[in-house]
mmCIF file of C-alpha atoms in Angstrom:
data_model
loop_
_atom_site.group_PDB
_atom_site.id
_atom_site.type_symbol
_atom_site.label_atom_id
_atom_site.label_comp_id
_atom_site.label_asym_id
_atom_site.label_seq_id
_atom_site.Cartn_x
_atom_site.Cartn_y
_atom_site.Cartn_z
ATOM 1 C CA UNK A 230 6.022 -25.536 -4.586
ATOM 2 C CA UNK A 231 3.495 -23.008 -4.987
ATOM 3 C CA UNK A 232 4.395 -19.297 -3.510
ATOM 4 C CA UNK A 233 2.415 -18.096 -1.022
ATOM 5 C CA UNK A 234 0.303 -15.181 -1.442
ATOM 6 C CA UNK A 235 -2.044 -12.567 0.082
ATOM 7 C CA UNK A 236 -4.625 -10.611 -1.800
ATOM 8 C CA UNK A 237 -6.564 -7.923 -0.890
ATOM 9 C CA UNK A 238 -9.202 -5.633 -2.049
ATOM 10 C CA UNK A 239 -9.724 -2.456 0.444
ATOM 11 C CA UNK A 240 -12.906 0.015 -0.793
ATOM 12 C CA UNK A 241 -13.143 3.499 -0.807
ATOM 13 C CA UNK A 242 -10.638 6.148 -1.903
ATOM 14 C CA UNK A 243 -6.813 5.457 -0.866
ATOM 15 C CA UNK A 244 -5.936 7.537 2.040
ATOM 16 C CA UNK A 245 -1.987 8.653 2.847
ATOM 17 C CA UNK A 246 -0.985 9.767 5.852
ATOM 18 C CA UNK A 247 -0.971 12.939 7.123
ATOM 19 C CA UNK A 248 1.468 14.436 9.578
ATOM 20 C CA UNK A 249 0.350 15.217 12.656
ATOM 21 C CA UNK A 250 0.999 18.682 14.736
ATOM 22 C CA UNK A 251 3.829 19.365 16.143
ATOM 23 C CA UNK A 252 3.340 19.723 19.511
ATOM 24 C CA UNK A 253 6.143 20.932 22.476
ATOM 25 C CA UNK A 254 5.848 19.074 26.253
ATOM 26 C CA UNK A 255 5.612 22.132 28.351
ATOM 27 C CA UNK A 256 7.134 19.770 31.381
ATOM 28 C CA UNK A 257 10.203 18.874 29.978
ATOM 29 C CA UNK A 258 10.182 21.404 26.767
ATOM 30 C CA UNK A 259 10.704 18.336 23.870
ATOM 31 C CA UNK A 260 9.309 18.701 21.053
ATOM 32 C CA UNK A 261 6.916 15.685 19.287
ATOM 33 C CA UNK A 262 4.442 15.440 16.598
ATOM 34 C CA UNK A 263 0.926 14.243 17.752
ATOM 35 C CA UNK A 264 -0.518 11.534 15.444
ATOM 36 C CA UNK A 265 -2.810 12.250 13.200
ATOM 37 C CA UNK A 266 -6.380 10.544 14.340
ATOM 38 C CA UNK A 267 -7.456 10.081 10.467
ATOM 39 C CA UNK A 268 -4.194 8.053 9.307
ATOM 40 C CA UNK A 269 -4.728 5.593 12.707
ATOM 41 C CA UNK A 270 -8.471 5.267 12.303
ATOM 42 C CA UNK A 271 -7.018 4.348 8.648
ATOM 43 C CA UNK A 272 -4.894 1.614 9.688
ATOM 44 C CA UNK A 273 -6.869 0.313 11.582
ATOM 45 C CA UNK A 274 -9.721 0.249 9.095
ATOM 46 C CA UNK A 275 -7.414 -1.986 6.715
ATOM 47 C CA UNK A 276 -6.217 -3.947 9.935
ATOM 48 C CA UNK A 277 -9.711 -4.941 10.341
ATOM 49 C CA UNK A 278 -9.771 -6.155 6.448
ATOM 50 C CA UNK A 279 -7.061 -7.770 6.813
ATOM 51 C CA UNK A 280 -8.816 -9.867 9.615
ATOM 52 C CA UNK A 281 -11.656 -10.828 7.958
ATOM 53 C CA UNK A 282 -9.742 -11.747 4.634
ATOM 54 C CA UNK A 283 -7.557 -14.365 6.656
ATOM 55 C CA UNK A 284 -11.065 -15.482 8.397
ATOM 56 C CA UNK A 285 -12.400 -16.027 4.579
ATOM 57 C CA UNK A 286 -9.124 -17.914 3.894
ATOM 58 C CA UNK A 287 -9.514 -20.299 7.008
ATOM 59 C CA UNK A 288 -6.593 -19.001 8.378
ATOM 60 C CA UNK A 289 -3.306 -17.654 7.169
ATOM 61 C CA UNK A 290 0.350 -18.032 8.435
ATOM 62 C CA UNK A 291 2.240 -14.537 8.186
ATOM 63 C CA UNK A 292 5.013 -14.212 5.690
ATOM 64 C CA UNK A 293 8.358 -14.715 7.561
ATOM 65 C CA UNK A 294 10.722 -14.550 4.368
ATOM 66 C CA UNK A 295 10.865 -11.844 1.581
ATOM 67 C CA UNK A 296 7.990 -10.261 0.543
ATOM 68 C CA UNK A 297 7.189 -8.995 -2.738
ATOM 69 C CA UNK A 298 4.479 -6.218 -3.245
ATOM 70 C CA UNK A 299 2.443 -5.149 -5.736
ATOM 71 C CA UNK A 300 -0.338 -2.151 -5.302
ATOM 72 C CA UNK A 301 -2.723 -0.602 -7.049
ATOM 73 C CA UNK A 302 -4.741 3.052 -5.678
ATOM 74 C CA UNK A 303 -7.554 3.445 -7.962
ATOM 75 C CA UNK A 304 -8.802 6.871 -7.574
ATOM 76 C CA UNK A 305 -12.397 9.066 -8.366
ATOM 77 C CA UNK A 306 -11.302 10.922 -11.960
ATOM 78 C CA UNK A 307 -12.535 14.577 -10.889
ATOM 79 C CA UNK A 308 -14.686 16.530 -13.289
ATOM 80 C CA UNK A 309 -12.125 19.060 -14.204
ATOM 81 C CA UNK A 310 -9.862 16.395 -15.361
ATOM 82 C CA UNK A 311 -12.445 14.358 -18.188
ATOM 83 C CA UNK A 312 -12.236 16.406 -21.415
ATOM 84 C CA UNK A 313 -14.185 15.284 -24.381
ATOM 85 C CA UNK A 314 -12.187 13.885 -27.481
ATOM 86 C CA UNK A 315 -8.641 13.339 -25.145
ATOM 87 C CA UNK A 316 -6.550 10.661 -24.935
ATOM 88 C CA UNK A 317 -7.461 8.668 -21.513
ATOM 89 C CA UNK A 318 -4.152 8.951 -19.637
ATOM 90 C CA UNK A 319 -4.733 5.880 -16.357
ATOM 91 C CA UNK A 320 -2.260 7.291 -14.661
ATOM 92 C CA UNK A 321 -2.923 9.903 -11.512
ATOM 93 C CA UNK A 322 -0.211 12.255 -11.846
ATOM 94 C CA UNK A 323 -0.903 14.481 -9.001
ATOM 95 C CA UNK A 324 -0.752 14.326 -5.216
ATOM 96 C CA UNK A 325 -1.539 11.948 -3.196
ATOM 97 C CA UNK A 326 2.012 10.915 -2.837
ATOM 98 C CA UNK A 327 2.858 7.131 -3.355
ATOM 99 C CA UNK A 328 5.028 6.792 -0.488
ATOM 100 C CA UNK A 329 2.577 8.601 1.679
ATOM 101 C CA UNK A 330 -0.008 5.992 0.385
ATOM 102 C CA UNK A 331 1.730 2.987 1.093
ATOM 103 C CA UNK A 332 2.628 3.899 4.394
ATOM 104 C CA UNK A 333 -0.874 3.835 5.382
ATOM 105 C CA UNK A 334 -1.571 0.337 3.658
ATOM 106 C CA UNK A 335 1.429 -1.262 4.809
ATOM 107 C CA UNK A 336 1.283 0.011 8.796
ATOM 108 C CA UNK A 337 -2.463 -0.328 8.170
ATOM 109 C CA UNK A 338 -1.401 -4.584 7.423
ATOM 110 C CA UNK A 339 1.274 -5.001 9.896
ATOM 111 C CA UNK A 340 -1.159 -3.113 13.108
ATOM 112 C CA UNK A 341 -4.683 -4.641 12.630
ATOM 113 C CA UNK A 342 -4.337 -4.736 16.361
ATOM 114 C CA UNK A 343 -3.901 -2.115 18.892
ATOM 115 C CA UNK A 344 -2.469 1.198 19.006
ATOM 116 C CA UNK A 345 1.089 0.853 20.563
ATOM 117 C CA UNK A 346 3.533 -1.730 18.495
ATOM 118 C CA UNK A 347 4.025 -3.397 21.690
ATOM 119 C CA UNK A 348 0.200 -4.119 21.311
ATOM 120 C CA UNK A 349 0.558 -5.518 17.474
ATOM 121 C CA UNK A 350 -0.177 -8.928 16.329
ATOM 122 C CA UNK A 351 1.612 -10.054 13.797
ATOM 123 C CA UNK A 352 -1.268 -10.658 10.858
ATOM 124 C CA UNK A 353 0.141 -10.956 7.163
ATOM 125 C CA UNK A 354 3.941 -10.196 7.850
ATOM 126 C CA UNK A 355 6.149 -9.699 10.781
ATOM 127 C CA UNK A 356 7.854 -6.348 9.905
ATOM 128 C CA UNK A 357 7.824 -4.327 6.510
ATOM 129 C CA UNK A 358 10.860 -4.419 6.713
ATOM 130 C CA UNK A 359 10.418 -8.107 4.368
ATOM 131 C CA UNK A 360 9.412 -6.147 1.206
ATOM 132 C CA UNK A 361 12.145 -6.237 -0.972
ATOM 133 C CA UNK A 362 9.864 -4.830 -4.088
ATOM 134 C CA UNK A 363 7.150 -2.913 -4.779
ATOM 135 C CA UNK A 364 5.017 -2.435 -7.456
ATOM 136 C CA UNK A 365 2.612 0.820 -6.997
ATOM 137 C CA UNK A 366 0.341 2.028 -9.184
ATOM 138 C CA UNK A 367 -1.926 5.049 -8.729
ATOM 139 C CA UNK A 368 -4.934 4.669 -11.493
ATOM 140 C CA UNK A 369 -8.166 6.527 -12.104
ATOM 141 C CA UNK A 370 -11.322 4.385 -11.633
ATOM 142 C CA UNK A 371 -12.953 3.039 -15.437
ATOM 143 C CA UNK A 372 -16.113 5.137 -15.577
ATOM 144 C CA UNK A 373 -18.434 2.932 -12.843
ATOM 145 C CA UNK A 374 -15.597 1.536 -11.137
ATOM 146 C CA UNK A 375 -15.607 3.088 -7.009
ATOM 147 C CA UNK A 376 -12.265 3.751 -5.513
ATOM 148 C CA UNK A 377 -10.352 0.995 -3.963
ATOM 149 C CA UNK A 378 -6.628 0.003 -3.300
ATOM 150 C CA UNK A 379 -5.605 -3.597 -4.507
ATOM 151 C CA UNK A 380 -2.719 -5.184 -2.413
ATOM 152 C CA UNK A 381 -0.962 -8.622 -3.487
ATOM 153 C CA UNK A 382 1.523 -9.840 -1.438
ATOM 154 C CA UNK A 383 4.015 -12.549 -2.743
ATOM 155 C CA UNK A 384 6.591 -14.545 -0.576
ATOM 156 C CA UNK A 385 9.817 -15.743 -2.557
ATOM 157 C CA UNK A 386 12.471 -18.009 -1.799
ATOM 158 C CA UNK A 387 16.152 -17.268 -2.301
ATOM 159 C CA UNK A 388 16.216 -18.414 -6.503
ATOM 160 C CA UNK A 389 13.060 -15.741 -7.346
ATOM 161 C CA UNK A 390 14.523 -12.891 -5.403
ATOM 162 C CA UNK A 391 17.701 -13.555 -7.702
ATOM 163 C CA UNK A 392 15.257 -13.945 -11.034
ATOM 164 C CA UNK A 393 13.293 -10.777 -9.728
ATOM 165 C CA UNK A 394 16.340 -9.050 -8.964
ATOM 166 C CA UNK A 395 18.076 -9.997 -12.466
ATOM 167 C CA UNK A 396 14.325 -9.060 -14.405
ATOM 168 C CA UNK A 397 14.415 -5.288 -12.181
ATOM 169 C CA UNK A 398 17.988 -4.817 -13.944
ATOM 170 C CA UNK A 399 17.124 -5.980 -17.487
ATOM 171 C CA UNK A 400 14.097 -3.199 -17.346
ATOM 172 C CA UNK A 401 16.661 -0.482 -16.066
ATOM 173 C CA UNK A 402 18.631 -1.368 -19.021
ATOM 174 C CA UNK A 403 15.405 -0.837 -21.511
ATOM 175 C CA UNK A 404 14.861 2.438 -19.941
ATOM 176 C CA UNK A 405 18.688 3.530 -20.207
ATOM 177 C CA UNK A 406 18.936 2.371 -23.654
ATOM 178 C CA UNK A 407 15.579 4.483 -24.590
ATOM 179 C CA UNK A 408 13.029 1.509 -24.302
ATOM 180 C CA UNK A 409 10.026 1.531 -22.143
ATOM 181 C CA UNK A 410 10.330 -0.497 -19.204
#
């Protein structure tokens, strides 16, 4: 049996989320952070892509076992950063964060609908809670290439979380031993 999978391709530059302000309730004196408007409009800007990619697919039933992830930022190489005669190095190496990066795409998955989680339908997954691996990736864009985060999404049964638990520690083991993983 064939695993199930989800692909996605979202345009424009990968946003992470920002924090919001902290704010204080001058009722009851609590403190809270406001959400930040940019990260939602975000999330709900992949829900909506999200959508239409299970439209294209005629319909898709969410994941309701283990999820593995794999995801790939491709970022806008800034000016300052091509030199003549160096090395291309794919890799960004500066801020944004990953995690900050993947919260967005992975809230921006689970809430294509509504604001409040009561209001969520479940789309691709029921919680992200199911990813039990991830595979990010934060590249620069190949000269023409535009900005774009690429999200595949992998169910597995019980035997390939044991295989891609097993593979995880033989690459540990390169990298202890002085290999590259």
């Amino acid at each position: 049996m064939k695993a199930k999978t989800f692909t996605l391709t979202i345009p424009g530059t990968p946003q992470p989320i920002k924090a919001g302000a902290p704010c204080a309730n001058r009722h009851t004196g609590g403190a809270y952070i406001r959400s930040n408007e940019q990260s939602n409009k975000e999330k709900f800007r992949i829900g909506e892509l999200v959508k239409a990619r299970i439209e294209e697919m005629g319909g898709f039933e969410p994941f309701s076992g283990a999820i593995q992830a794999t995801v790939n930022y491709y970022f806008q190489k800034p000016k300052h950063k091509i030199r003549k005669n160096s090395t291309p190095f794919p890799f960004v190496d500066c801020k944004p964060d990953v995690d900050n990066l993947q919260k967005v795409t992975y809230d921006g998955v689970q809430r294509a609908n509504g604001k409040k989680r009561e209001e969520v339908d479940t789309i691709a997954w029921q919680d992200d809670a199911q990813i039990i691996g991830c595979k990010v990736n934060k590249l620069w864009c190949i000269e023409d290439e535009e900005p774009r985060t690429e999200l595949k999404l992998i169910e597995v049964d019980c035997p390939d979380v044991w295989v891609l638990y097993l593979s995880m520690l033989d690459e540990a083991d390169d990298v202890l031993e002085g290999g590259v993983a």
